[in-house]
Amino acid sequence: MNAVVDLKNISKRFGSVEVLSNVSMELRAGRVHALAGANGAGKSTLVKIFAGVHQPDAGTIRVDGVEVTIAGTADARRQGISVIHQHPALFPDLTVAENIFVGRQPTRLGRIDWPEMRRNAGALIDRIGMKVDVDARVKDLGVAERQAVAIAAALSSEVRVLIMDEPTSAISAHELEQFFAVVERLKKEGVAILFITHFLDEIFAISDDITVLRSGKHIVTAVAADLTPASVITHMIGTATDDLFPTWPANIGKTVLSVDGLCGADGFDDISFDVRAGEIIGFFGLVGAGRSEVAEAIFGLRKTLSGSIAIDGRKQSIRSPREAIEQGISLVPEDRHEQGLVLQFPNRANTSLALLRRISDIFGRIRGEREETLAETYSRRLGVVATGIEQLTGTLSGGNQQKVLLAKWLALEPRVLILDQPTRGVDVGAKADIYRIISELASAGLAIILIGDDPDEVMAMSNRVLVFRNGRIAARFERGAFDREGMLTAAAHSPVHSLNGEAA
């Protein structure tokens, strides 16, 4: 089968930095080609070259075997190439039909032919097998439905190559099934699809071919059946998957945090545990099991009804995050965009956001030199890849945003660090960096609570694991006796027993 689009030896440089070096790729009709790579691998730049946003410094692009230049996004569409982004560029107050044909509305006698536009929009929605009202406002649609509108808009231009850049990062499991069904329909119609995602299970569920980039270089292209998730990770990060989770010396000290019989109005009851210096306690469970609610209660974000929280054996009344911070507790929240960072701020301002009082003078003015030193120190320590501390945080990759969020809370020099889903939405390379940072913090004596959905991640990083279900601790496991099946059973079904044989 001949390639619809063929890239040969594509290179691209920004200033002194070469972001792509001799990268080649073929996209074929009726096949899904996955593009994998860690943050900074060059995926986004390659997509922008496909879309005509950037011009390559070297190499050739052929469409149907004919060498072409893609001179902008409009030219890309004329040549049958369309890009669907993670957050589609739709107009929320316009209808589905209006979004599909915006700027290209059918006309009759010099006026927009509204009935024709609605009929054509309905036909496109039917073509991809989604049930979406063409008269509905886009702002009232779910994420998967918005993606369907963006795909329908691409199909309205007779797309032959559809590039999907992180289209599944914010959709539910049910919506994911709908999305995959749409992709299968497009494959059968002969559309060539380039699929970019951080999630390896999605890559192997839907892809026919896989290309891996690392540091701007082409590492491998193969049929998906000839690769495994482990081999893809190895190609992405340049090391075996066994090295993804670091080992650290277990130098566990005295108890720092003790929670006894904690109950709250938000659905958790009789929660008791302790965390020692240098120890990582894993909180595992399904969404809604009460893990985050307990963490937020410890941090003073949620009201407790009974029970106690103690630091170094002394009971504390923690009624606000400020009081938690004063007791040496930091919480890295689950949603870095809504709860953790101000994306319009530079890295410098986000790093210092939680300790402005400490770096201000008696008149409340921020001491710029102290703030800059703080930001530069933690940027180096955590390996934030950026142009500098003045780069806007919203322009960073997801993994580097997460590192800035870690820096914000580590700058407080806490004794207890609560991490709620710290690797959510970041690629495998950034995950490896974050795992290393967590293990180094534990080695330095920090008491850590790690909340996660991935049982393998929680087991690999934790000394002990508490399994939550329905607001209670359903099971407890010690390292050396971790039981993946037992953890999943405790989280989803009936209670299991703890390591010593007593019901949890």
Short mmCIF file of C-alpha atoms in Angstrom, two decimals, residues 82-410:
data_model
loop_
_atom_site.label_atom_id
_atom_site.label_comp_id
_atom_site.label_asym_id
_atom_site.label_seq_id
_atom_site.Cartn_x
_atom_site.Cartn_y
_atom_site.Cartn_z
CA SER A 82 -6.20 18.02 9.06
CA VAL A 83 -5.20 18.15 12.75
CA ILE A 84 -7.47 17.45 15.74
CA HIS A 85 -5.95 18.85 18.92
CA GLN A 86 -6.42 17.82 22.55
CA HIS A 87 -8.73 20.81 23.03
CA PRO A 88 -10.46 21.37 19.67
CA ALA A 89 -10.65 24.98 18.51
CA LEU A 90 -14.43 25.20 18.57
CA PHE A 91 -16.79 28.10 19.24
CA PRO A 92 -18.74 27.13 22.38
CA ASP A 93 -21.72 29.42 21.76
CA LEU A 94 -22.26 28.24 18.18
CA THR A 95 -24.18 25.12 17.23
CA VAL A 96 -22.64 21.86 16.09
CA ALA A 97 -23.59 22.59 12.47
CA GLU A 98 -22.18 26.11 12.62
CA ASN A 99 -18.88 24.82 14.04
CA ILE A 100 -18.54 22.14 11.38
CA PHE A 101 -18.93 24.63 8.53
CA VAL A 102 -17.60 27.82 10.12
CA GLY A 103 -16.12 29.98 7.34
CA ARG A 104 -17.39 27.53 4.68
CA GLN A 105 -21.17 27.73 5.06
CA PRO A 106 -23.22 26.64 2.03
CA THR A 107 -25.00 29.57 0.42
CA ARG A 108 -28.06 30.14 -1.69
CA LEU A 109 -28.85 33.42 -3.43
CA GLY A 110 -26.01 35.05 -1.53
CA ARG A 111 -27.23 33.96 1.90
CA ILE A 112 -26.34 31.07 4.20
CA ASP A 113 -28.43 28.03 3.35
CA TRP A 114 -29.24 26.96 6.90
CA PRO A 115 -31.31 23.84 6.05
CA GLU A 116 -28.56 22.59 3.71
CA MET A 117 -25.90 23.22 6.35
CA ARG A 118 -27.89 21.29 8.95
CA ARG A 119 -28.45 18.38 6.53
CA ASN A 120 -24.76 18.23 5.61
CA ALA A 121 -23.72 18.43 9.26
CA GLY A 122 -26.11 15.62 10.15
CA ALA A 123 -24.71 13.47 7.36
CA LEU A 124 -21.16 13.99 8.62
CA ILE A 125 -22.13 13.17 12.21
CA ASP A 126 -23.91 10.03 11.00
CA ARG A 127 -20.86 9.12 8.94
CA ILE A 128 -18.71 8.83 12.08
CA GLY A 129 -21.44 7.00 13.99
CA MET A 130 -22.03 9.53 16.77
CA LYS A 131 -25.38 10.71 18.07
CA VAL A 132 -25.01 14.48 18.36
CA ASP A 133 -27.75 17.05 17.82
CA VAL A 134 -26.54 19.40 15.09
CA ASP A 135 -28.55 22.23 16.69
CA ALA A 136 -26.94 21.76 20.13
CA ARG A 137 -24.54 24.40 21.42
CA VAL A 138 -21.01 23.06 21.63
CA LYS A 139 -20.68 24.34 25.22
CA ASP A 140 -23.36 21.81 26.22
CA LEU A 141 -21.49 18.81 24.77
CA GLY A 142 -19.18 16.32 26.44
CA VAL A 143 -15.50 16.04 25.55
CA ALA A 144 -15.94 13.05 23.23
CA GLU A 145 -18.81 14.79 21.44
CA ARG A 146 -16.65 17.88 20.91
CA GLN A 147 -13.95 15.67 19.44
CA ALA A 148 -16.60 14.22 17.12
CA VAL A 149 -17.56 17.74 15.98
CA ALA A 150 -13.89 18.50 15.24
CA ILE A 151 -13.57 15.26 13.26
CA ALA A 152 -16.76 16.04 11.33
CA ALA A 153 -15.36 19.49 10.49
CA ALA A 154 -12.20 17.83 9.17
CA LEU A 155 -14.23 15.38 7.08
CA SER A 156 -16.18 18.27 5.56
CA SER A 157 -12.94 19.24 3.81
CA GLU A 158 -12.42 15.78 2.29
CA VAL A 159 -9.63 14.88 4.67
CA ARG A 160 -7.29 12.08 3.65
CA VAL A 161 -4.84 12.36 6.56
CA LEU A 162 -6.19 12.97 10.06
CA ILE A 163 -3.71 13.82 12.81
CA MET A 164 -5.04 13.34 16.35
CA ASP A 165 -2.85 15.08 18.92
CA GLU A 166 -3.66 13.87 22.47
CA PRO A 167 -7.40 13.54 21.71
CA THR A 168 -8.20 11.17 24.61
CA SER A 169 -6.50 12.83 27.58
CA ALA A 170 -9.71 14.21 29.09
CA ILE A 171 -12.39 11.67 28.19
CA SER A 172 -14.01 8.93 30.25
CA ALA A 173 -13.80 5.19 29.62
CA HIS A 174 -17.24 5.19 27.94
CA GLU A 175 -16.31 8.16 25.77
CA LEU A 176 -13.06 6.39 24.87
CA GLU A 177 -15.04 3.46 23.45
CA GLN A 178 -17.06 5.90 21.34
CA PHE A 179 -13.89 7.56 20.13
CA PHE A 180 -12.28 4.26 19.15
CA ALA A 181 -15.44 3.32 17.22
CA VAL A 182 -15.14 6.59 15.25
CA VAL A 183 -11.49 5.84 14.45
CA GLU A 184 -12.41 2.35 13.21
CA ARG A 185 -15.01 3.85 10.86
CA LEU A 186 -12.45 6.29 9.46
CA LYS A 187 -9.95 3.47 8.91
CA LYS A 188 -12.51 1.52 6.90
CA GLU A 189 -13.07 4.61 4.76
CA GLY A 190 -9.36 4.69 3.94
CA VAL A 191 -8.34 7.71 6.02
CA ALA A 192 -4.68 7.67 7.11
CA ILE A 193 -4.51 8.49 10.83
CA LEU A 194 -1.61 9.72 12.96
CA PHE A 195 -2.42 9.15 16.65
CA ILE A 196 -0.43 10.82 19.45
CA THR A 197 -1.09 9.88 23.08
CA HIS A 198 0.75 9.31 26.38
CA PHE A 199 -1.28 6.17 27.09
CA LEU A 200 0.38 2.98 25.88
CA ASP A 201 -2.75 0.88 26.34
CA GLU A 202 -4.54 3.12 23.85
CA ILE A 203 -1.65 2.89 21.40
CA PHE A 204 -1.80 -0.90 21.39
CA ALA A 205 -5.60 -0.96 21.34
CA ILE A 206 -5.97 1.08 18.18
CA SER A 207 -2.70 1.34 16.24
CA ASP A 208 -1.43 -0.63 13.26
CA ASP A 209 2.06 0.94 13.22
CA ILE A 210 4.15 2.71 15.87
CA THR A 211 6.98 5.22 15.55
CA VAL A 212 9.03 6.23 18.58
CA LEU A 213 11.00 9.47 18.80
CA ARG A 214 13.60 10.28 21.45
CA SER A 215 15.32 13.65 21.76
CA GLY A 216 14.27 14.60 18.23
CA LYS A 217 15.60 11.44 16.64
CA HIS A 218 13.79 8.57 14.96
CA ILE A 219 14.35 5.49 17.13
CA VAL A 220 12.10 2.83 15.63
CA THR A 221 9.11 2.28 13.35
CA ALA A 222 7.42 -1.12 13.48
CA VAL A 223 4.13 -2.90 13.12
CA ALA A 224 2.35 -2.67 16.47
CA ALA A 225 2.17 -6.46 16.77
CA ASP A 226 5.98 -6.62 16.75
CA LEU A 227 6.31 -4.34 19.79
CA THR A 228 5.25 -4.50 23.43
CA PRO A 229 4.49 -1.75 25.97
CA ALA A 230 7.79 -2.56 27.68
CA SER A 231 9.79 -2.29 24.46
CA VAL A 232 8.11 1.02 23.55
CA ILE A 233 9.00 2.45 26.97
CA THR A 234 12.58 1.28 26.53
CA HIS A 235 12.76 3.02 23.13
CA MET A 236 11.19 6.18 24.58
CA ILE A 237 13.45 6.65 27.58
CA GLY A 238 16.54 4.76 26.45
CA THR A 239 16.56 2.36 29.36
CA ALA A 240 14.81 -0.85 30.41
CA THR A 241 11.41 -0.65 32.07
CA ASP A 242 12.91 -2.23 35.20
CA ASP A 243 14.70 1.09 35.69
CA LEU A 244 11.48 3.13 35.51
CA PHE A 245 10.89 2.76 39.24
CA PRO A 246 14.06 3.62 41.19
CA THR A 247 15.18 1.88 44.32
CA TRP A 248 16.16 3.88 47.39
CA PRO A 249 17.66 2.94 50.74
CA ALA A 250 15.01 2.25 53.36
CA ASN A 251 16.10 4.50 56.20
CA ILE A 252 12.81 4.85 58.04
CA GLY A 253 12.78 6.98 61.16
CA LYS A 254 10.26 8.03 63.79
CA THR A 255 6.56 8.57 63.22
CA VAL A 256 5.87 12.05 61.88
CA LEU A 257 2.13 11.94 61.08
CA SER A 258 -0.50 9.96 63.00
CA VAL A 259 -4.17 9.80 62.03
CA ASP A 260 -6.56 8.10 64.45
CA GLY A 261 -10.25 7.38 63.86
CA LEU A 262 -10.70 10.27 61.44
CA CYS A 263 -14.26 10.79 60.22
CA GLY A 264 -15.56 13.46 57.88
CA ALA A 265 -18.78 14.75 56.39
CA ASP A 266 -17.45 13.99 52.89
CA GLY A 267 -17.79 10.25 53.06
CA PHE A 268 -14.79 8.87 54.96
CA ASP A 269 -15.00 7.09 58.30
CA ASP A 270 -12.70 5.61 60.95
CA ILE A 271 -9.42 6.27 59.13
CA SER A 272 -6.31 5.38 61.13
CA PHE A 273 -2.69 5.16 59.99
CA ASP A 274 0.73 6.67 60.57
CA VAL A 275 3.60 7.77 58.35
CA ARG A 276 7.24 7.73 59.42
CA ALA A 277 10.16 9.82 58.25
CA GLY A 278 11.64 8.37 55.06
CA GLU A 279 8.55 6.25 54.39
CA ILE A 280 6.16 6.26 51.43
CA ILE A 281 2.60 5.17 52.21
CA GLY A 282 0.49 4.36 49.17
CA PHE A 283 -3.23 5.17 49.06
CA PHE A 284 -4.89 2.93 46.47
CA GLY A 285 -8.54 2.66 45.47
CA LEU A 286 -11.09 3.46 42.83
CA VAL A 287 -12.27 6.99 42.07
CA GLY A 288 -14.59 8.12 44.86
CA ALA A 289 -13.17 5.68 47.41
CA GLY A 290 -12.27 8.52 49.79
CA ARG A 291 -8.49 8.72 49.29
CA SER A 292 -8.36 12.36 48.17
CA GLU A 293 -10.97 13.40 50.72
CA VAL A 294 -8.82 12.05 53.57
CA ALA A 295 -5.75 13.82 52.16
CA GLU A 296 -7.64 17.10 51.89
CA ALA A 297 -8.92 16.74 55.46
CA ILE A 298 -5.36 16.33 56.71
CA PHE A 299 -4.44 19.48 54.78
CA GLY A 300 -7.34 21.43 56.28
CA LEU A 301 -9.43 21.63 53.10
CA ARG A 302 -12.26 19.45 54.46
CA LYS A 303 -14.01 19.48 57.79
CA THR A 304 -13.56 16.51 60.13
CA LEU A 305 -16.30 15.35 62.50
CA SER A 306 -14.21 13.25 64.86
CA GLY A 307 -10.83 11.60 65.25
CA SER A 308 -7.42 13.19 65.56
CA ILE A 309 -4.34 14.24 63.59
CA ALA A 310 -0.98 14.34 65.35
CA ILE A 311 2.45 15.61 64.33
CA ASP A 312 5.37 14.12 66.27
CA GLY A 313 2.89 12.69 68.75
CA ARG A 314 1.18 16.01 69.46
CA LYS A 315 -2.45 16.36 68.46
CA GLN A 316 -3.13 19.27 66.13
CA SER A 317 -6.30 21.11 65.19
CA ILE A 318 -5.90 21.72 61.46
CA ARG A 319 -8.75 23.84 60.14
CA SER A 320 -7.13 25.41 57.08
CA PRO A 321 -4.26 24.88 54.63
CA ARG A 322 -2.36 27.67 56.38
CA GLU A 323 -2.46 25.73 59.65
CA ALA A 324 -1.41 22.55 57.81
CA ILE A 325 1.53 24.38 56.24
CA GLU A 326 2.54 25.70 59.68
CA GLN A 327 2.65 22.07 60.86
CA GLY A 328 4.92 21.11 57.94
CA ILE A 329 2.31 19.48 55.68
CA SER A 330 2.21 20.08 51.91
CA LEU A 331 -0.38 18.76 49.46
CA VAL A 332 0.32 18.46 45.71
CA PRO A 333 -3.26 18.37 44.33
CA GLU A 334 -4.63 16.05 41.69
CA ASP A 335 -5.58 18.77 39.18
CA ARG A 336 -2.54 20.95 38.54
CA HIS A 337 -4.50 23.32 36.29
CA GLU A 338 -7.52 24.02 38.48
CA GLN A 339 -6.00 23.58 41.95
CA GLY A 340 -2.25 23.94 41.68
CA LEU A 341 -0.86 26.43 39.18
CA VAL A 342 -1.61 29.81 37.67
CA LEU A 343 -0.74 28.99 34.08
CA GLN A 344 -0.50 32.65 33.09
CA PHE A 345 2.27 33.18 35.66
CA PRO A 346 5.96 32.48 34.98
CA ASN A 347 7.65 29.54 36.67
CA ARG A 348 9.23 31.94 39.14
CA ALA A 349 5.89 33.21 40.44
CA ASN A 350 4.34 29.73 40.64
CA THR A 351 7.29 28.37 42.61
CA SER A 352 7.01 31.10 45.24
CA LEU A 353 3.21 31.24 45.35
CA ALA A 354 2.77 29.31 48.62
CA LEU A 355 5.42 31.20 50.62
CA LEU A 356 5.08 34.84 49.62
CA ARG A 357 5.08 35.92 53.28
CA ARG A 358 8.48 34.31 53.82
CA ILE A 359 10.13 36.10 50.90
CA SER A 360 8.52 39.53 51.45
CA ASP A 361 9.85 42.45 53.46
CA ILE A 362 8.05 44.14 56.37
CA PHE A 363 6.06 46.24 53.89
CA GLY A 364 4.75 43.17 52.04
CA ARG A 365 6.96 43.66 49.00
CA ILE A 366 8.35 40.50 47.42
CA ARG A 367 12.14 40.37 47.54
CA GLY A 368 12.88 39.67 43.88
CA GLU A 369 16.36 38.29 44.45
CA ARG A 370 15.14 35.75 47.01
CA GLU A 371 12.28 34.72 44.72
CA GLU A 372 14.60 34.26 41.74
CA THR A 373 17.12 32.26 43.77
CA LEU A 374 14.34 30.03 45.09
CA ALA A 375 12.91 29.38 41.61
CA GLU A 376 16.30 28.71 40.05
CA THR A 377 17.28 26.34 42.87
CA TYR A 378 14.17 24.18 42.57
CA SER A 379 14.15 24.33 38.79
CA ARG A 380 17.65 22.82 38.77
CA ARG A 381 16.86 20.36 41.55
CA LEU A 382 13.76 18.98 39.83
CA GLY A 383 15.10 19.18 36.28
CA VAL A 384 12.48 21.56 34.86
CA VAL A 385 13.06 21.85 31.12
CA ALA A 386 12.32 25.50 30.25
CA THR A 387 13.93 28.55 28.71
CA GLY A 388 14.24 29.92 32.24
CA ILE A 389 12.29 30.83 35.34
CA GLU A 390 10.45 33.58 33.42
CA GLN A 391 8.85 31.18 30.94
CA LEU A 392 5.07 31.09 31.36
CA THR A 393 4.09 27.87 33.11
CA GLY A 394 1.20 27.30 30.71
CA THR A 395 3.64 26.95 27.81
CA LEU A 396 5.49 24.04 29.45
CA SER A 397 4.84 20.38 28.77
CA GLY A 398 2.59 18.53 31.22
CA GLY A 399 5.54 16.83 32.90
CA ASN A 400 7.39 20.10 33.44
CA GLN A 401 4.25 21.78 34.75
CA GLN A 402 4.02 18.97 37.30
CA LYS A 403 7.63 19.60 38.33
CA VAL A 404 6.87 23.30 38.85
CA LEU A 405 3.91 22.28 41.02
CA LEU A 406 6.20 20.02 43.05
CA ALA A 407 8.65 22.88 43.39
CA LYS A 408 5.89 25.13 44.73
CA TRP A 409 5.17 22.79 47.63
CA LEU A 410 8.71 21.57 48.24
#
